Short mmCIF file of C-alpha atoms and ligand atoms in Angstrom, two decimals:
data_model
loop_
_atom_site.label_atom_id
_atom_site.label_comp_id
_atom_site.label_asym_id
_atom_site.label_seq_id
_atom_site.Cartn_x
_atom_site.Cartn_y
_atom_site.Cartn_z
CA MET G 1 16.86 3.04 36.21
CA SER G 2 18.37 2.74 32.77
CA HIS G 3 18.98 5.69 30.63
CA ARG G 4 19.93 3.78 27.73
CA ASP G 5 18.97 5.59 24.80
CA ARG G 6 20.53 3.58 21.66
CA LEU G 7 20.42 -0.19 21.35
CA GLU G 8 22.31 -2.27 18.63
CA ALA G 9 19.62 -3.82 16.87
CA THR G 10 18.89 -5.91 13.87
CA CYS G 11 17.71 -3.77 10.96
CA PRO G 12 14.22 -4.71 10.17
CA ARG G 13 14.47 -4.00 6.57
CA CYS G 14 17.79 -5.52 5.60
CA GLN G 15 18.76 -7.81 8.68
CA GLY G 16 21.97 -5.97 9.03
CA GLN G 17 23.38 -4.53 12.18
CA ALA G 18 21.90 -1.28 12.94
CA LEU G 19 21.08 1.46 15.97
CA PHE G 20 17.67 1.75 17.20
CA ILE G 21 17.52 5.09 18.74
CA GLU G 22 15.10 6.64 21.50
CA PRO G 23 13.59 9.72 19.60
CA PHE G 24 13.39 11.99 22.41
CA GLU G 25 15.57 13.43 25.24
CA PHE G 26 13.83 14.15 28.51
CA THR G 27 15.46 16.74 30.91
CA THR G 28 14.01 18.79 33.83
CA VAL G 29 16.05 21.65 32.86
CA LEU G 30 15.46 23.80 30.07
CA PRO G 31 18.17 23.35 27.26
CA THR G 32 19.74 26.37 25.84
CA ASP G 33 21.36 24.78 22.93
CA GLN G 34 18.34 23.12 21.20
CA PRO G 35 14.53 23.71 21.12
CA ALA G 36 12.31 21.74 23.55
CA ARG G 37 8.68 20.85 24.26
CA ARG G 38 7.23 21.24 27.42
CA TRP G 39 5.29 18.11 29.12
CA GLY G 40 4.34 18.45 32.57
CA GLY G 41 7.70 18.85 34.55
CA TRP G 42 9.67 17.75 31.50
CA TYR G 43 11.37 19.29 28.61
CA VAL G 44 11.29 17.05 25.57
CA VAL G 45 14.20 17.34 22.97
CA GLU G 46 13.37 15.92 19.55
CA ARG G 47 16.08 14.00 18.21
CA TYR G 48 14.19 13.50 14.95
CA PRO G 49 11.78 16.24 14.74
CA GLN G 50 10.98 15.79 10.92
CA LEU G 51 10.74 12.00 11.27
CA LEU G 52 9.20 11.71 14.67
CA PRO G 53 7.88 14.68 15.99
CA TRP G 54 6.96 14.63 19.87
CA GLN G 55 3.28 14.00 20.62
CA ALA G 56 2.33 13.65 24.06
CA PRO G 57 0.86 10.41 25.02
CA ALA G 58 -2.95 10.39 24.71
CA GLY G 59 -5.10 10.20 28.00
CA SER G 60 -2.21 11.01 30.14
CA SER G 61 -3.04 13.31 32.67
CA SER G 62 -0.09 12.63 34.65
CA GLN G 63 3.32 13.32 32.91
CA HIS G 64 5.47 10.37 33.73
CA LEU G 65 8.09 8.09 32.13
CA LEU G 66 7.42 4.41 32.27
CA HIS G 67 10.35 2.17 31.89
CA GLY G 68 10.03 -1.60 31.15
CA SER G 69 6.86 -2.98 29.76
CA SER G 70 4.30 -1.18 31.98
CA HIS G 71 0.68 -0.59 30.85
CA GLY G 72 0.00 2.58 32.60
CA GLN G 73 -0.38 5.93 31.24
CA GLY G 74 2.59 7.87 30.44
CA TYR G 75 5.64 7.64 27.83
CA VAL G 76 7.52 4.30 27.58
CA PRO G 77 11.03 5.11 26.07
CA LEU G 78 12.54 2.54 23.68
CA THR G 79 9.24 1.53 22.26
CA ARG G 80 8.56 3.71 19.20
CA GLY G 81 12.05 4.94 17.63
CA VAL G 82 14.37 5.41 14.69
CA VAL G 83 16.38 2.73 13.11
CA GLU G 84 19.89 4.16 11.82
CA CYS G 85 21.14 1.50 9.28
CA GLN G 86 24.23 2.18 7.18
CA THR G 87 23.00 -0.06 4.30
CA CYS G 88 19.42 1.26 4.34
CA GLN G 89 20.96 4.75 5.08
CA ALA G 90 17.97 6.85 5.57
CA PRO G 91 16.62 6.69 9.05
CA PHE G 92 13.23 5.28 9.59
CA VAL G 93 10.75 4.87 12.18
CA HIS G 94 10.23 1.37 13.70
CA LEU G 95 8.06 -0.07 16.43
CA LEU G 96 10.77 -1.97 18.88
CA ASN G 97 10.25 -5.56 19.25
CA TRP G 98 12.60 -6.40 22.08
CA PRO G 99 14.61 -8.68 22.51
CA GLN G 100 13.56 -10.27 19.16
CA ASP G 101 15.31 -7.16 17.56
CA ALA G 102 18.23 -7.55 19.66
CA TRP G 103 21.41 -7.60 17.05
CA TRP G 104 23.42 -9.53 20.34
CA GLN G 105 21.62 -12.57 20.77
CA TRP G 106 22.24 -16.39 21.42
CA SER G 107 20.10 -19.59 21.90
CA VAL G 108 21.27 -21.59 24.79
CA ARG G 109 19.70 -24.81 24.96
CA GLY G 110 16.63 -23.08 23.66
CA ARG G 111 16.66 -20.13 25.82
CA LEU G 112 17.31 -16.57 24.46
CA LEU G 113 20.06 -14.74 25.71
CA TRP G 114 20.63 -11.17 24.56
CA ALA G 115 22.61 -7.91 25.05
CA TRP G 116 21.97 -4.41 24.63
CA ASP G 117 25.06 -3.81 22.68
CA ARG G 118 28.71 -4.78 22.28
CA ASP G 119 29.79 -3.39 25.54
CA HIS G 120 26.90 -5.19 27.22
CA ALA G 121 27.95 -8.52 25.53
CA ARG G 122 31.59 -8.23 26.75
CA ARG G 123 30.44 -7.40 30.27
CA ILE G 124 27.95 -10.60 30.45
CA VAL G 125 30.80 -12.93 29.21
CA GLU G 126 33.29 -11.45 31.64
CA TYR G 127 30.82 -11.98 34.50
CA VAL G 128 29.95 -15.60 33.47
CA ARG G 129 33.49 -16.39 33.07
CA ALA G 130 34.60 -15.07 36.38
CA THR G 131 35.05 -17.81 38.93
CA ASP G 132 34.65 -15.52 42.06
CA ARG G 133 31.47 -13.55 40.78
CA PRO G 134 30.85 -10.45 42.60
CA ARG G 135 27.35 -9.45 43.72
CA ARG G 136 25.39 -8.69 40.35
CA GLY G 137 24.01 -5.55 41.76
CA VAL G 138 27.49 -3.82 41.23
CA TYR G 139 27.22 -4.59 37.47
CA GLY G 140 24.02 -2.41 36.78
CA ASP G 141 22.78 -4.18 33.66
CA ILE G 142 24.20 -7.52 34.57
CA ALA G 143 21.58 -7.62 37.45
CA ASN G 144 18.86 -8.75 35.06
CA LEU G 145 20.69 -11.53 33.45
CA PRO G 146 18.59 -14.68 34.40
CA ALA G 147 20.37 -16.99 36.78
CA TYR G 148 19.95 -19.98 33.99
CA PHE G 149 22.73 -18.52 32.11
CA LEU G 150 24.93 -18.64 34.88
CA ALA G 151 24.56 -22.20 36.00
CA ALA G 152 27.69 -24.43 35.49
CA LYS G 153 25.73 -26.36 33.07
CA GLN G 154 25.45 -23.52 30.65
CA ARG G 155 28.67 -21.51 31.48
CA ASP G 156 30.78 -22.95 28.86
CA THR G 157 28.46 -22.56 26.22
CA VAL G 158 27.67 -19.05 27.00
CA ILE G 159 31.03 -18.12 27.19
CA LYS G 160 31.81 -19.87 23.73
CA LEU G 161 28.80 -18.50 21.94
CA ILE G 162 29.39 -14.73 22.99
CA GLU G 163 33.12 -14.84 22.31
CA ARG G 164 32.71 -16.31 18.85
CA THR G 165 30.38 -13.54 18.20
CA LEU G 166 32.46 -10.90 19.63
CA ASN G 167 35.36 -12.17 17.71
CA ALA G 168 33.66 -12.37 14.40
CA THR G 169 32.34 -8.98 14.36
CA HIS G 170 33.21 -5.24 15.23
ZN1 ZN K 201 19.11 -1.85 6.95
#
């Protein structure tokens, strides 16, 4: 289960490079250094208490965190969060539309390849480039990479596209 709480996204206002940040931190231990709200078995720390205060999901009798695009009851991280953009300056609330919002994305013969952030893009290209590929499970966030992008036919295109972006940006 990924505990990723910030993604590199395209700013929905200026189209520049920005960060999308999960506004809440969930912990089972009461934090001593910052205020926290109680939600079932969780303590919820608000990263942006003014901008996006915690509201328990409506109708959820069981307090659980849902990951991915589930439609159950509970809280789904990385859905409604905060965009921090150097150009726009003031952080603002945004409903994430992933992977369309991904800053790191490439069209490979009409299919969308994306990365969570720069490090993830680097790990993808390293993995695709490797001639003797270890099992994907060992790589964590590479495990979800569709086999399509690993096929010999796409390999060179994928490497070229990702490396070009990595070299062009910081
Ligand atoms: Zn912006």
